[in-house]
Amino acid sequence: MERKLVSIQRIDHLEPIPAADNILKARVMGWDVVVRKGEFTPGDACVFFEIDSQLPEGQPWAEFLRPRGFRVKTARLRGVLSQGLALPTSILSGEVPAQGTDVRDALGVVKFEPALPDTREVAGPFPGEVPRTDEIRLQSALGVLDELRGHDFFVTTKLDGTSATFFRPLEGGLVACSRNWALRRGANPVWTVADKYSLDTALPPGFAVQGELCGPGIQKNRLGLTEPDLFIFSVHDTSTGRFLGHAEFITFCAEHGLRTVPVEHVVTGEAARTFDHSLEHYLKLAQGFYPGTKNRKEGIVVRPLVERPSPTLGGGRLSFKTINNDFLLKDED
């Protein structure tokens, strides 16, 4: 499911901020957001912009974000963590849509992307047979917690790199992709790791692997690698249209000589039935450092051991990420 970058939501709660006369802390979905005093009352509709919303220039309601390049980022204001942006529905023209309505196109908002690939490297569009990688953040879909409750699940480390997808169609050669584009074979990190793991031949026809590409020159190389490497987090069987569950995923990667992202926890049986599925608990699990380094990890990704659809996510796979707040405040690019 593609996350709703900008949508109509509700102000669920407001509370004062000590020593702050002009701002309040609001709760929208699972997010804490700083808003102007007097702008909202509990229950009011708002336009909610998630982190990495890139607001358009030339709009009076967005002008205050010009110093940040019009990008919505995590901030700390008077000691309060603010993750997102809530603005009055008056910025919209016409009637206010129903809660949950996606309004990013109406407002001209796009997702912030750190950098576009050199157009000389682009071979074509991302393959339509393979789902894109865009994990939803827990705070935007709290209903997934009830859907996971009582089921066996596993937790992996979210590595701070860039996502890459490798697809071997039933006919034709390997397709190697950045987050949004298929790339030409050449001297770029995506094809470097494709060659490293011989994905032209190692990957069975009809399968796609998706992983985090990490190493020198990628983000800040917080794993301290000496060369680019690939850590798989999903395997997709395009012939059946399904992702492999945990056991199949681990076996597939082992059989084809691929590294997986680190698995931090596998929770089964009684431990799964009594697990604390609260937002606060997951925020604690997301904290910590990459092993062998002093670098804060980006967070965690949580999935059931057996793949299941999520009504909260529109029938897509039940899967979500929780970002380390310390990383957001101190290390995010």
XYZ file of C-alpha atoms in Angstrom:
333
model
C 0.000 0.000 0.000
C 1.334 3.418 -0.938
C 1.148 5.631 2.116
C -1.060 8.694 2.059
C 1.518 11.419 2.222
C -1.113 14.141 2.757
C -4.604 13.323 4.000
C -7.586 14.613 5.935
C -7.236 13.532 9.555
C -8.566 14.526 12.981
C -7.043 16.283 15.963
C -7.545 13.593 18.605
C -5.986 15.390 21.556
C -4.415 18.708 22.549
C -2.248 19.503 25.545
C -0.162 22.457 26.670
C 3.606 22.600 26.341
C 5.421 23.920 29.431
C 6.772 27.453 28.999
C 5.222 27.747 25.536
C 2.584 30.454 25.042
C 1.847 30.050 21.340
C 2.024 26.340 20.584
C 0.360 23.106 21.749
C 1.083 19.402 21.363
C -1.535 17.605 19.248
C -2.099 13.907 18.578
C -2.995 12.984 14.992
C -3.345 9.235 14.341
C -0.276 7.947 16.216
C 1.804 11.072 15.693
C 2.655 13.880 18.108
C 2.613 17.198 16.245
C 3.179 20.768 17.411
C 0.397 23.143 16.303
C -0.365 26.809 16.830
C -2.495 27.659 19.852
C -6.044 28.600 18.873
C -5.883 26.912 15.466
C -7.628 23.665 16.473
C -9.884 22.122 19.086
C -10.069 18.362 19.771
C -12.111 16.623 17.083
C -11.367 19.201 14.375
C -10.435 18.033 10.896
C -6.977 18.971 9.667
C -4.743 18.485 6.664
C -1.966 16.204 7.871
C 1.382 16.088 6.070
C 3.583 13.106 6.875
C 7.353 13.248 7.214
C 9.100 13.696 3.834
C 6.235 15.647 2.311
C 7.750 18.140 -0.118
C 5.471 21.182 -0.142
C 5.068 23.340 -3.242
C 6.672 26.745 -3.542
C 4.463 29.742 -4.193
C 1.731 28.834 -1.703
C 1.264 31.217 1.246
C 0.401 28.357 3.614
C 3.747 26.657 2.845
C 6.002 29.701 2.954
C 7.051 29.195 6.595
C 8.887 26.018 5.518
C 11.082 27.819 2.981
C 14.152 27.718 5.323
C 13.844 23.905 5.334
C 13.489 23.683 1.574
C 9.728 23.107 1.962
C 10.376 19.602 3.343
C 8.474 18.284 6.366
C 10.984 16.779 8.794
C 11.033 15.654 12.400
C 11.679 18.557 14.751
C 11.933 19.215 18.467
C 10.145 22.360 19.621
C 10.316 23.375 23.283
C 11.313 19.819 24.148
C 8.402 18.229 22.247
C 8.987 15.878 19.324
C 6.920 16.991 16.314
C 6.576 14.379 13.562
C 4.534 15.769 10.727
C 2.575 18.914 10.017
C -1.090 19.664 10.751
C -2.651 22.647 8.982
C -6.243 23.912 8.910
C -8.535 22.609 6.178
C -8.964 26.225 5.019
C -5.885 25.718 2.828
C -8.095 23.532 0.605
C -10.446 24.907 -1.994
C -14.038 23.672 -1.964
C -15.652 21.253 0.483
C -13.524 19.370 2.996
C -13.267 15.686 1.997
C -13.972 12.820 4.410
C -11.397 11.729 6.975
C -8.671 9.608 5.386
C -9.000 11.176 1.934
C -5.681 11.584 0.125
C -5.204 15.228 -0.910
C -1.541 15.286 -1.935
C -2.315 15.863 -5.619
C -4.828 18.603 -4.866
C -2.139 20.481 -2.916
C 0.735 19.739 -5.275
C 2.749 17.793 -2.679
C 5.313 15.175 -3.682
C 7.512 12.801 -1.707
C 10.984 14.084 -0.928
C 13.651 12.045 -2.698
C 17.308 12.551 -1.691
C 18.604 12.389 -5.246
C 17.480 11.305 -8.674
C 19.726 8.902 -10.592
C 21.733 10.247 -13.485
C 19.349 10.071 -16.438
C 22.117 8.333 -18.384
C 21.772 5.417 -15.938
C 18.014 4.992 -16.323
C 17.027 2.038 -18.509
C 13.278 2.326 -18.065
C 10.404 2.295 -15.570
C 10.226 0.153 -12.457
C 8.812 -3.290 -13.437
C 5.040 -3.418 -12.993
C 5.106 -7.060 -11.857
C 6.894 -6.161 -8.629
C 5.467 -4.100 -5.731
C 7.481 -1.000 -4.883
C 9.220 -0.707 -1.528
C 7.546 1.907 0.660
C 6.954 0.525 4.140
C 4.271 2.339 6.102
C 5.192 3.877 9.452
C 3.359 2.453 12.434
C 2.048 5.829 13.607
C 0.137 6.183 10.329
C -1.604 2.808 10.619
C -2.151 1.896 14.276
C -4.811 -0.635 13.267
C -2.043 -3.044 12.219
C -1.290 -3.660 15.900
C -4.654 -5.357 16.438
C -4.169 -7.325 13.229
C -0.801 -8.636 14.451
C -1.992 -9.398 17.971
C -1.781 -13.097 18.846
C 0.143 -14.065 15.698
C 3.749 -15.240 15.491
C 5.949 -12.485 14.051
C 9.526 -11.344 13.527
C 11.430 -8.078 13.819
C 14.287 -7.043 11.540
C 16.691 -4.115 11.660
C 15.957 -1.275 9.265
C 19.289 -0.511 7.669
C 20.131 3.027 6.610
C 20.913 2.717 2.935
C 18.890 2.846 -0.253
C 16.423 0.243 -1.455
C 17.196 -1.843 -4.535
C 15.102 -4.388 -6.426
C 16.348 -7.189 -8.669
C 13.882 -9.017 -10.905
C 14.475 -11.888 -13.287
C 11.484 -12.150 -15.625
C 10.462 -15.468 -17.145
C 11.872 -14.181 -20.424
C 14.764 -11.769 -20.717
C 17.666 -10.785 -18.548
C 17.974 -9.414 -15.033
C 16.296 -6.096 -14.262
C 18.176 -4.109 -11.590
C 16.368 -1.155 -10.032
C 16.796 1.755 -7.692
C 13.730 2.711 -5.646
C 11.886 4.056 -8.689
C 13.766 3.155 -11.873
C 15.304 0.264 -13.759
C 18.995 1.063 -14.284
C 21.357 0.350 -17.136
C 24.135 -2.098 -16.453
C 27.187 -0.084 -15.538
C 29.472 1.190 -12.811
C 26.838 1.931 -10.203
C 26.332 0.280 -6.776
C 23.102 -1.472 -7.848
C 24.801 -3.392 -10.624
C 27.950 -3.827 -8.528
C 26.038 -5.948 -5.981
C 24.090 -7.696 -8.757
C 27.399 -8.888 -10.170
C 28.782 -9.642 -6.709
C 25.963 -12.106 -6.037
C 25.663 -13.323 -9.658
C 21.988 -12.436 -9.683
C 21.842 -12.921 -13.480
C 21.977 -16.655 -12.825
C 21.448 -17.103 -9.069
C 17.986 -15.546 -9.072
C 15.344 -18.004 -10.364
C 13.135 -16.769 -13.229
C 9.901 -15.219 -11.999
C 11.354 -14.047 -8.684
C 12.292 -10.608 -7.399
C 14.456 -9.833 -4.382
C 14.346 -6.491 -2.614
C 16.904 -5.269 -0.172
C 18.831 -2.428 1.357
C 21.940 -1.349 -0.506
C 24.590 -0.097 1.948
C 28.207 0.906 1.742
C 30.632 3.750 0.963
C 28.937 6.782 -0.582
C 25.429 5.572 0.318
C 23.811 7.776 2.955
C 26.517 7.972 5.624
C 27.605 4.320 5.503
C 26.585 3.873 9.126
C 27.409 0.137 8.985
C 31.054 1.032 8.295
C 31.315 -1.189 5.188
C 34.368 -1.099 2.926
C 32.388 -1.931 -0.243
C 28.751 -1.929 -1.353
C 26.666 -4.811 -0.088
C 23.054 -5.967 -0.309
C 20.821 -7.090 2.550
C 17.567 -8.726 1.399
C 14.321 -7.918 3.217
C 11.697 -9.330 0.805
C 11.383 -12.056 -1.811
C 8.460 -11.806 -4.229
C 7.192 -14.636 -6.435
C 5.714 -12.824 -9.425
C 4.115 -16.000 -10.800
C 1.838 -16.217 -7.749
C 1.869 -12.526 -6.795
C 2.921 -13.244 -3.213
C 5.794 -12.483 -0.878
C 7.543 -15.417 0.774
C 6.828 -15.914 4.475
C 9.632 -15.871 7.029
C 10.723 -19.524 6.764
C 10.655 -19.540 2.950
C 12.382 -16.161 2.861
C 15.278 -17.338 5.058
C 15.620 -20.603 3.123
C 15.506 -18.864 -0.266
C 18.276 -16.441 0.682
C 20.446 -19.186 2.153
C 20.053 -21.392 -0.922
C 20.954 -18.555 -3.293
C 23.860 -17.142 -1.294
C 22.145 -13.891 -0.314
C 22.479 -11.958 2.947
C 19.325 -10.913 4.775
C 18.730 -7.874 6.916
C 19.493 -8.702 10.583
C 16.664 -10.541 12.355
C 16.445 -9.118 15.870
C 13.515 -11.119 17.275
C 11.334 -14.080 16.329
C 8.301 -14.095 18.636
C 6.152 -17.243 18.719
C 3.726 -19.195 20.875
C 2.857 -17.839 24.300
C 5.305 -14.956 23.887
C 3.400 -13.819 20.789
C 0.032 -14.112 22.554
C 1.151 -11.965 25.493
C 3.373 -9.513 23.587
C 2.932 -5.809 24.322
C 1.684 -4.452 20.991
C 1.669 -0.797 21.983
C 3.130 2.126 20.080
C 5.309 3.000 23.073
C 6.809 -0.511 23.161
C 7.652 -0.489 19.481
C 9.278 2.924 19.803
C 11.544 1.432 22.475
C 12.355 -1.588 20.285
C 13.343 0.787 17.481
C 16.077 2.369 19.587
C 19.667 1.193 19.671
C 22.812 1.098 17.562
C 24.111 -0.890 14.636
C 26.266 -3.712 16.063
C 29.956 -2.901 16.210
C 29.376 0.809 15.650
C 28.446 3.941 17.572
C 25.818 4.785 14.953
C 22.146 4.828 15.861
C 20.068 2.353 13.864
C 17.288 3.738 11.692
C 14.625 1.537 13.261
C 12.863 -1.801 12.820
C 10.475 -3.576 10.448
C 7.797 -5.949 11.785
C 6.007 -8.737 9.871
C 4.075 -11.898 10.741
C 5.934 -15.181 10.228
C 3.194 -16.234 7.816
C 2.239 -13.577 5.290
C -1.203 -12.092 5.916
C -3.253 -9.346 4.263
C -3.967 -6.180 6.238
C -7.416 -4.540 6.094
C -5.832 -1.429 7.615
C -3.444 -1.260 4.656
C -6.142 -1.798 2.056
C -5.539 -5.540 1.700
C -1.774 -5.224 1.180
C 0.718 -7.266 3.179
C 0.721 -6.857 6.949
C 4.055 -5.114 7.477
C 5.178 -1.874 9.079
C 8.239 0.046 10.189
C 8.988 1.978 13.353
C 11.699 4.613 13.100
C 14.126 5.338 15.920
C 13.230 8.830 17.162
C 16.844 9.472 18.180
C 17.879 8.740 14.592
C 15.237 11.107 13.231
C 16.338 13.954 15.432
C 20.095 13.576 15.193
C 21.078 11.522 12.157
C 18.435 11.734 9.429
C 19.708 13.204 6.166
